[in-house]
CSV table of C-alpha atoms in Angstrom, one decimal:
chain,number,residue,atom,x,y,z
A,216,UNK,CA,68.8,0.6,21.5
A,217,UNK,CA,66.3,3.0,20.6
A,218,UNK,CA,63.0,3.6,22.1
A,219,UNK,CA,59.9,1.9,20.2
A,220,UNK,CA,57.3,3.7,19.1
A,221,UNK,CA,54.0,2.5,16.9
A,222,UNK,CA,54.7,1.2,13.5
A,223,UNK,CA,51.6,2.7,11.9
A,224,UNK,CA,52.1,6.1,12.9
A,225,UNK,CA,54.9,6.0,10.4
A,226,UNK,CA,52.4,6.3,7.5
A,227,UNK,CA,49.9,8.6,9.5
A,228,UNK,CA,48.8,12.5,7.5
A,229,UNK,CA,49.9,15.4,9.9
A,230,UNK,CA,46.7,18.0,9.9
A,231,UNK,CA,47.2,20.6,8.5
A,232,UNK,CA,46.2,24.0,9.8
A,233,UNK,CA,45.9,27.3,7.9
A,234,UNK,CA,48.4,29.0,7.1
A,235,UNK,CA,49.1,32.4,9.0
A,236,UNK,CA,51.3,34.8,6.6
A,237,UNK,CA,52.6,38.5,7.9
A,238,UNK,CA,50.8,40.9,6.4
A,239,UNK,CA,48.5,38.8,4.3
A,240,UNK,CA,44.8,38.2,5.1
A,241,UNK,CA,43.7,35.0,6.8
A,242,UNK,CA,40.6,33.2,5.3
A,243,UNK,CA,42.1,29.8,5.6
A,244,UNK,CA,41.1,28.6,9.1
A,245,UNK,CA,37.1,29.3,9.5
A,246,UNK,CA,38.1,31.9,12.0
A,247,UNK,CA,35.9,34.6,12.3
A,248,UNK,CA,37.7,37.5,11.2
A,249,UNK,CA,35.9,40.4,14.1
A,250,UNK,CA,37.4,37.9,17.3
A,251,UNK,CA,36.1,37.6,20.6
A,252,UNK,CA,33.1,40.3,22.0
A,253,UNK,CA,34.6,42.8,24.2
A,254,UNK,CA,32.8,41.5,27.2
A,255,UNK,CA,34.7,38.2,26.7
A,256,UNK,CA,37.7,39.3,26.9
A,257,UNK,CA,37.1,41.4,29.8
A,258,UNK,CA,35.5,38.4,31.8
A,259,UNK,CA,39.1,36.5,30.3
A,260,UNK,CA,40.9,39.2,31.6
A,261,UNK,CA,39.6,39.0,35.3
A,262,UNK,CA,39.7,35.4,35.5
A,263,UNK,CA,43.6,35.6,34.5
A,264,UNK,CA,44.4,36.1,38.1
A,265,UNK,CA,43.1,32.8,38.9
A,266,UNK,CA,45.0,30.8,36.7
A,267,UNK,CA,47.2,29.5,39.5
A,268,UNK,CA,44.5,27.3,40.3
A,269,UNK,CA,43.3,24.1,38.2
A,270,UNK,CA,40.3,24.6,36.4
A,271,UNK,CA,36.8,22.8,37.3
A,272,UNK,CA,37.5,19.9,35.8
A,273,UNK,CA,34.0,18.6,35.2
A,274,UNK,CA,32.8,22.5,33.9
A,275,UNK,CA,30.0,22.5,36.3
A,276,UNK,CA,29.0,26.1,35.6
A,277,UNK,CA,28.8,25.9,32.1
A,278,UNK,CA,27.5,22.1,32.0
A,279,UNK,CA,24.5,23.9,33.8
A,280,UNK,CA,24.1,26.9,31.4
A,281,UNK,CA,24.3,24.4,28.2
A,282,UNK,CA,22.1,21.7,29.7
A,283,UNK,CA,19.8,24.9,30.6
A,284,UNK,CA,19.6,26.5,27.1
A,285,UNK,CA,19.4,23.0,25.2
A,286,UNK,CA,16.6,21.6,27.0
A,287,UNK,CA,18.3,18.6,28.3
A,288,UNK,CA,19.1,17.2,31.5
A,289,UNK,CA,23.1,17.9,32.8
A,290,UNK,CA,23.8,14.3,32.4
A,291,UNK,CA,23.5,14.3,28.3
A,292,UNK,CA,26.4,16.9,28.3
A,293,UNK,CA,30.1,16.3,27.8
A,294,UNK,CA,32.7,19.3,27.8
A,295,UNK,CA,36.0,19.0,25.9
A,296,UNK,CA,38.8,20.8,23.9
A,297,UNK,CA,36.9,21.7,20.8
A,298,UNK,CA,34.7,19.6,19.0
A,299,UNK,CA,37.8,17.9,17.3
A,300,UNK,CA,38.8,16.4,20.6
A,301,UNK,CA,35.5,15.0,21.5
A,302,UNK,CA,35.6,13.5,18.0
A,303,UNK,CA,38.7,11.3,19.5
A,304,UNK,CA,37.0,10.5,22.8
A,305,UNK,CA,34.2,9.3,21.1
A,306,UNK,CA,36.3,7.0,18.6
A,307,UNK,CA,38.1,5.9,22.1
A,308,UNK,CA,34.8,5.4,24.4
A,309,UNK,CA,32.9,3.0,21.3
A,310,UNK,CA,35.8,1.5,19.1
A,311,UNK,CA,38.6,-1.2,19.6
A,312,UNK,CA,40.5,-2.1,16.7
A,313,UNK,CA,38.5,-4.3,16.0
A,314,UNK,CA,35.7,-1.7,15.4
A,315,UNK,CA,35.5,0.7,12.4
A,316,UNK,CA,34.3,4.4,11.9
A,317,UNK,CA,32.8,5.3,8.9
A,318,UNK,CA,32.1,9.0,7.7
A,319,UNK,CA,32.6,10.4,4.4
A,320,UNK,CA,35.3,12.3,2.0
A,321,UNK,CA,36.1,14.7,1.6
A,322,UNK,CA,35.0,16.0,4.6
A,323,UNK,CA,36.9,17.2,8.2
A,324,UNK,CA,40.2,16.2,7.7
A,325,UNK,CA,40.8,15.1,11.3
A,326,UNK,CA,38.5,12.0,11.0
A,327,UNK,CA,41.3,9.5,9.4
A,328,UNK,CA,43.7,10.9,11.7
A,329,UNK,CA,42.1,10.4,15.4
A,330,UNK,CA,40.7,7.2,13.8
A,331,UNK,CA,44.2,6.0,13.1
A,332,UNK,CA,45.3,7.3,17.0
A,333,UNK,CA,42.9,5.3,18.4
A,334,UNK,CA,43.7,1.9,16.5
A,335,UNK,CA,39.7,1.4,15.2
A,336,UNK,CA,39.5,1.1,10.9
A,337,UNK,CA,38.3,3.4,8.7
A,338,UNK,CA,35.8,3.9,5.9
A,339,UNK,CA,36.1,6.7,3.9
A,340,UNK,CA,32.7,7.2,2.0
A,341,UNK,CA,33.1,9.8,-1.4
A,342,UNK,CA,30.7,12.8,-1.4
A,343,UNK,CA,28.3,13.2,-4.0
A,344,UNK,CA,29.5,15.1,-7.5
A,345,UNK,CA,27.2,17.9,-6.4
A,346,UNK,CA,29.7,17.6,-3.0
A,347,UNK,CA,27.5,16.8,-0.6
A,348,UNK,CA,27.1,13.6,1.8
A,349,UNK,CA,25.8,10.5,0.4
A,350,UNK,CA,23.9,9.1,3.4
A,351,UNK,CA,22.4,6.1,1.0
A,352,UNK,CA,26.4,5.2,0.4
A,353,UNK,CA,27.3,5.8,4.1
A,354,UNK,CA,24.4,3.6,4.9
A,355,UNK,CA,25.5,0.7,2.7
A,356,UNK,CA,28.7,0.9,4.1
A,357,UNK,CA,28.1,0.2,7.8
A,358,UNK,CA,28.6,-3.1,8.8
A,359,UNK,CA,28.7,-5.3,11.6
A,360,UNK,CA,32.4,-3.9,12.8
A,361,UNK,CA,30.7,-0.4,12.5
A,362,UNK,CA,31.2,1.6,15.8
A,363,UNK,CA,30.3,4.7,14.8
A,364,UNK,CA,29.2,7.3,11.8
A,365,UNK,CA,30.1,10.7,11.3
A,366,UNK,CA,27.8,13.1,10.0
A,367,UNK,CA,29.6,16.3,9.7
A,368,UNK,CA,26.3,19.5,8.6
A,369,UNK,CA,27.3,21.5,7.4
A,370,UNK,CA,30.2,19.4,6.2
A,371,UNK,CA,34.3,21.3,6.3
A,372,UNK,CA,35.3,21.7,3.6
A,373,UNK,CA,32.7,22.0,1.1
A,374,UNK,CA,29.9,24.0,3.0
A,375,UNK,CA,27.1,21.4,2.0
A,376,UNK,CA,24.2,20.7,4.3
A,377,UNK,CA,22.0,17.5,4.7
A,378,UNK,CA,17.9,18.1,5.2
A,379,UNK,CA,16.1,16.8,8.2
A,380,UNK,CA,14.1,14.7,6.4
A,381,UNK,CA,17.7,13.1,4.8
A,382,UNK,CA,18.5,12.5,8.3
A,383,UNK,CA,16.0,11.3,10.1
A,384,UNK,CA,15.8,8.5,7.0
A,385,UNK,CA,19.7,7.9,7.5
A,386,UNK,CA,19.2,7.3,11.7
A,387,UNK,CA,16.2,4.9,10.6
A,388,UNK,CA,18.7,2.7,8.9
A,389,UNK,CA,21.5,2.6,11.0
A,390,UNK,CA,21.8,0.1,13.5
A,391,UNK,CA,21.1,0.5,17.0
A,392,UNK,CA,24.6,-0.5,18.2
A,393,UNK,CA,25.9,2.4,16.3
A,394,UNK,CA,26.6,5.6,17.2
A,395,UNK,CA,25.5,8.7,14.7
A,396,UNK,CA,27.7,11.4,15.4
A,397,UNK,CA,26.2,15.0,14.3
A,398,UNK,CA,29.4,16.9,14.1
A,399,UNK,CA,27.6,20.7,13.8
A,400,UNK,CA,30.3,23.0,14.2
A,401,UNK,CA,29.2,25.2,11.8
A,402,UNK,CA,25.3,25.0,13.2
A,403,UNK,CA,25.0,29.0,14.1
A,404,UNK,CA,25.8,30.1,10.4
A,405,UNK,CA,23.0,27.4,9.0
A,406,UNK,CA,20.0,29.2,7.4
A,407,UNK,CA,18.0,27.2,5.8
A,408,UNK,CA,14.9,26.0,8.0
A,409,UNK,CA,15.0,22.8,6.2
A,410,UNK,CA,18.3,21.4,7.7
A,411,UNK,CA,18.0,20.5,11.1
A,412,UNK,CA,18.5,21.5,14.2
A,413,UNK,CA,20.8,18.4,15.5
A,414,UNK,CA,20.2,19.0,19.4
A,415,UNK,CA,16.3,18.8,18.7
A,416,UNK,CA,16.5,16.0,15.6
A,417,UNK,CA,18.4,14.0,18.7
A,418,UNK,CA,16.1,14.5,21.4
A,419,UNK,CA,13.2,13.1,19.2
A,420,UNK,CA,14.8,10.5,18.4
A,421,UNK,CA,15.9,10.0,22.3
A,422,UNK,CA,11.8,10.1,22.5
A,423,UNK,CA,11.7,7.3,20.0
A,424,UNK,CA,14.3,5.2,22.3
A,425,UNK,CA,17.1,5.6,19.7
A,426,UNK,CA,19.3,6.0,22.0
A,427,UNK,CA,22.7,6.3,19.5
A,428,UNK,CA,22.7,9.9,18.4
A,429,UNK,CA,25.1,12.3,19.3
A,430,UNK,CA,25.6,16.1,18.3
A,431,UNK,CA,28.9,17.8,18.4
A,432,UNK,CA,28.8,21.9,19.0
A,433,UNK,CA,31.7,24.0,19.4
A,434,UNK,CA,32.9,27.3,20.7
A,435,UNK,CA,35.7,28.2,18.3
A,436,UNK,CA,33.7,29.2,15.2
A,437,UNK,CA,30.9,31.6,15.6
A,438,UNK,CA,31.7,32.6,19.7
A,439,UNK,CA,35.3,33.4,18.2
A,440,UNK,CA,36.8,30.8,20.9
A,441,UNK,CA,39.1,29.0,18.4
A,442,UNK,CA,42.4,29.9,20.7
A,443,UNK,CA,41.1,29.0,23.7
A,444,UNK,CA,39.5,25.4,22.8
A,445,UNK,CA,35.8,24.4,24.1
A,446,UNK,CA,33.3,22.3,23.1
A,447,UNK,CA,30.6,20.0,24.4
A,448,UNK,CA,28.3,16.7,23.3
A,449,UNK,CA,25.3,16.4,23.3
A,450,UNK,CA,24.5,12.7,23.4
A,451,UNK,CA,22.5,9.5,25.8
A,452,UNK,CA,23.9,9.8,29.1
A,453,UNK,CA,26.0,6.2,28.8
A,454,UNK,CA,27.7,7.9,26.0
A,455,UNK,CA,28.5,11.4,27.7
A,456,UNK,CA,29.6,9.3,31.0
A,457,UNK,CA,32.1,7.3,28.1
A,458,UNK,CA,32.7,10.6,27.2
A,459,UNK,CA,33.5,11.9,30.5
A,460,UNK,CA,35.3,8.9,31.5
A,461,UNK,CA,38.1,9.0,28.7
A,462,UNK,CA,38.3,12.8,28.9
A,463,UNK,CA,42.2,13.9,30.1
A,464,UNK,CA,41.6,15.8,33.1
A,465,UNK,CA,41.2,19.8,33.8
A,466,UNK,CA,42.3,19.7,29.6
A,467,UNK,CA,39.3,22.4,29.2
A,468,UNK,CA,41.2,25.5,30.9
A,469,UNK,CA,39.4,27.8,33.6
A,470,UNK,CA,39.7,30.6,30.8
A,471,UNK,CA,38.0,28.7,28.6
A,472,UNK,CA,35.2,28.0,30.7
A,473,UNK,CA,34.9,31.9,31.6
A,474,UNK,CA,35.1,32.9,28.0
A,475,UNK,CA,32.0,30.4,26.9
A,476,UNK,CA,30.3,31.0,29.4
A,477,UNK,CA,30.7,35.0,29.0
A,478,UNK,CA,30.2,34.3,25.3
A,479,UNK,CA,26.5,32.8,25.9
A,480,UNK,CA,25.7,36.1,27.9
A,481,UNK,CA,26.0,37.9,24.8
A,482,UNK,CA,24.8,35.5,22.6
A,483,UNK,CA,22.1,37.9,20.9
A,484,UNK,CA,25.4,40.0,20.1
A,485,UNK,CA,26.8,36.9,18.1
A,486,UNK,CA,24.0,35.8,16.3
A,487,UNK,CA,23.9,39.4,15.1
A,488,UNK,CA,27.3,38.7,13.9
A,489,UNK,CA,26.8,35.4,12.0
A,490,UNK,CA,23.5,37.1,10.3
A,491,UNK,CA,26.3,39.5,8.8
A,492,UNK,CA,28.4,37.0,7.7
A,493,UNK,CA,25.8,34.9,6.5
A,494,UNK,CA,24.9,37.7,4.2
A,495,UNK,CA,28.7,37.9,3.3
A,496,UNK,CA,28.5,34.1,2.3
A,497,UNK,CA,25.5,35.0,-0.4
A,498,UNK,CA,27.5,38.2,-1.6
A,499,UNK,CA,31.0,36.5,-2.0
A,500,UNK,CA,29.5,33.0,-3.8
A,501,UNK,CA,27.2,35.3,-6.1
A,502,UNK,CA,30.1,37.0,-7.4
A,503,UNK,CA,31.8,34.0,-8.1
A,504,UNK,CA,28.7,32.4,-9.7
A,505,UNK,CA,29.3,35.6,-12.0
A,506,UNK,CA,33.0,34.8,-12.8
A,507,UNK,CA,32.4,31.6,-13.8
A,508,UNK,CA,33.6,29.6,-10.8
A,509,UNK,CA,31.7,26.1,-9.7
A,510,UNK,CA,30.3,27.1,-6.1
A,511,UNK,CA,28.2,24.7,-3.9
A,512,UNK,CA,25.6,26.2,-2.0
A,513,UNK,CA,27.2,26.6,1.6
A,514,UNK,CA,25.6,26.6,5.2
A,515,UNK,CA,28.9,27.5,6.7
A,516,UNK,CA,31.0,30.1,7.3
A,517,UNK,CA,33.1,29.8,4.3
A,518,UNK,CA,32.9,29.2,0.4
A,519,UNK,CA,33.7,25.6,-1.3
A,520,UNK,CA,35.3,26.0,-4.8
A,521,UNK,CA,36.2,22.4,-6.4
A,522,UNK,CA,39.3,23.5,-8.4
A,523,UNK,CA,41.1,20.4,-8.8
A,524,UNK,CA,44.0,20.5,-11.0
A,525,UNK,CA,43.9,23.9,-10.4
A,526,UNK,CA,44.1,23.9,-6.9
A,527,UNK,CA,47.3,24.7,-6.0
A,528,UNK,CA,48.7,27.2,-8.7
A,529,UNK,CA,44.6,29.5,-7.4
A,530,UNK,CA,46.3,29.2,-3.8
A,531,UNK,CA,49.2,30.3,-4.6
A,532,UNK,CA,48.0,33.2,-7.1
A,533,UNK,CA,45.8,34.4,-4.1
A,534,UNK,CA,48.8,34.0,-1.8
A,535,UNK,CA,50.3,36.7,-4.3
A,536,UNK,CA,48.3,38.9,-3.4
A,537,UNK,CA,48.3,38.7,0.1
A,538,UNK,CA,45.2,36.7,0.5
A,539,UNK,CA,45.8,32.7,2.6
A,540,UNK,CA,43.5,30.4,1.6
A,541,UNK,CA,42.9,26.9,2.1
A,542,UNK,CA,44.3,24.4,-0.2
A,543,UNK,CA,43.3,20.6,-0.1
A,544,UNK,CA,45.2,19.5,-3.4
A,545,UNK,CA,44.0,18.0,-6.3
A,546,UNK,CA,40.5,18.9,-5.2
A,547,UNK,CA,39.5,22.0,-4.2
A,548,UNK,CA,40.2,25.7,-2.0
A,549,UNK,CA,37.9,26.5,1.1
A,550,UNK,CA,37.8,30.0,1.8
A,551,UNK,CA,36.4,31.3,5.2
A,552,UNK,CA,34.2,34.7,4.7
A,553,UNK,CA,35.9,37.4,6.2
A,554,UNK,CA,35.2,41.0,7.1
A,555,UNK,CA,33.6,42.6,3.7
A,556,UNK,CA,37.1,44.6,2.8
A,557,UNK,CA,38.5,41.1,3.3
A,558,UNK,CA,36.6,39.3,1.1
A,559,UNK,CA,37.0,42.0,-1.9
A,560,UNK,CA,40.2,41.3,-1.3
A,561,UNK,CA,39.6,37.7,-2.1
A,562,UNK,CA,37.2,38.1,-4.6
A,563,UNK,CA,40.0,40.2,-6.6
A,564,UNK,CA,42.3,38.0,-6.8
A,565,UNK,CA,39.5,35.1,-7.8
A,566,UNK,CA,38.7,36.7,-10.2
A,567,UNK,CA,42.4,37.8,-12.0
A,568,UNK,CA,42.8,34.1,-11.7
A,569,UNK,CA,43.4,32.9,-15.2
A,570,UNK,CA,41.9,29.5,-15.8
């Protein structure tokens, strides 16, 4: 007799990570390439001599800081391991199976995945040829059965970013018994005025009384956090208490805590650091304008080339020359925008690809 386990998991995609290759260079994960501040990992550092003790499991120190630099009152705020994990406690606090989550694709690979842990349906919504969210076609398909909606701006993997006014139109439509999940991982490398703030877009509508939008941030992009796994909600306090509620206990580590909460000390420091590679971003998707590759405009902290066919045999021609990128077959390679000697390496080997 064997133990039984879930049918369905049978057929369910592994993510996949980026690929980490001795020796080559790494621009396959959205890391950013310069790590943690100094002061962060001295603040780690001391609080390593603590680690006998369980962490705060409710993150009360950094729950205050966020609540205090967002504007909102503590009880709109939800801590958890990344933004990726409060994806799945969302999807677990709103949906049943016989609830569905629609967001679109291609876009962060996770979503069919925790969808499928949970048990809820999925609706898989295609991007616009120009690769960008089609908020009239996510619209359409919400239904009755709809729990709740992803909205991932900028969106993984193709850099694209929705406007506010876009936005605000999309919330107007939706339902009131659905949640709108902003998923803004990539919010501190955004510079264009004209897409939105999500924290503020969700407050107004708060004032409104739509009370069914959420905003996902994260620590593992632009603070450099992504080993040590943090990130919070912002969203009505019945859905942060869901949140809270279905949230494995003491999972966000007390180094973790120390490390965000060190990293919004020096805040000015890292926003100095995502200017730079928000300048890197312009330089690296000029140059391939110039070589003749398709480019969408990105608001992230990496470049979207659509290469279909060609995926694969680009990946592995950069992986020649000792450069990891990220494949998604048959449709296209994200590359995260290094250090500048790291993306000349990049841009070499882009451009000895022969198409």
């Amino acid at each position: 007799m064997t133990v039984r386990t879930r049918a369905d998991l049978q057929a369910l995609p592994a993510y996949v990570p980026g690929r980490s290759i001795t020796g080559a260079i790494k621009l396959a994960s959205n890391e950013v390439s310069a790590g943690p501040l100094p002061s962060v990992v001295r603040a780690v550092a001391e609080a390593a001599t603590t680690m006998n003790r369980y962490p705060d499991t409710g993150a009360t120190e950094l729950v205050a800081r966020l609540a205090e630099k967002l504007g909102v009152p503590a009880e709109h705020l939800a801590i958890g391991c990344g933004s990726v994990t409060l994806c799945q406690q969302i999807i677990q606090a709103t949906c049943t199976e016989a609830e569905q989550v629609v967001f679109p694709w291609r876009s962060f690979e996770a979503y069919p995945i925790i969808t499928q842990v949970v048990g809820a349906g999925q609706v898989r919504v295609p991007i616009t040829a120009g690769h960008a969210l089609d908020l009239d076609a996510m619209a359409a398909a919400i239904t009755p059965r709809t729990g709740v909606v992803f909205v991932c701006n900028p969106n993984n993997p193709t850099g694209t970013a929705v406007r506010t006014d876009e936005l605000e139109r999309f919330i107007d439509c939706v339902p009131s018994h659905v949640l709108v999940v902003v998923d803004e991982a990539y919010k501190e490398f955004v510079d264009d005025p004209h897409v939105p703030d999500g924290v503020e877009l969700a407050k107004a509508q708060w004032a409104r009384g739509r009370d069914n939008v959420a905003v996902l941030r994260t620590f593992s992009k632009a603070y450099g956090l992504a080993g040590l796994r943090v990130g919070y909600a912002v969203a009505p306090p019945p859905v942060a208490e869901a949140l809270r509620k279905v949230y494995v206990p003491f999972s966000v580590n007390a180094l973790a805590q120390v490390a965000a909460l060190a990293s919004l000390d020096a805040e000015d420091e890292l926003m100095t650091r995502c200017r730079a590679i928000v300048a890197e971003r312009t330089r690296v998707r000029g140059e391939l304008l110039t070589a003749g590759f398709d480019v969408p405009e990105s608001q992230a902290n990496f470049v979207w080339l659509p290469l279909g066919e060609l995926t694969d045999a680009f990946t592995e021609h950069c992986l020649a020359q000792k450069v990891v990128v990220r494949a998604f077959s048959g449709d296209g390679v994200r590359v995260t925008v290094g250090e500048p000697a790291e993306n000349d390496a990049f841009l070499a080997a882009a451009k000895s690809f022969a198409r």
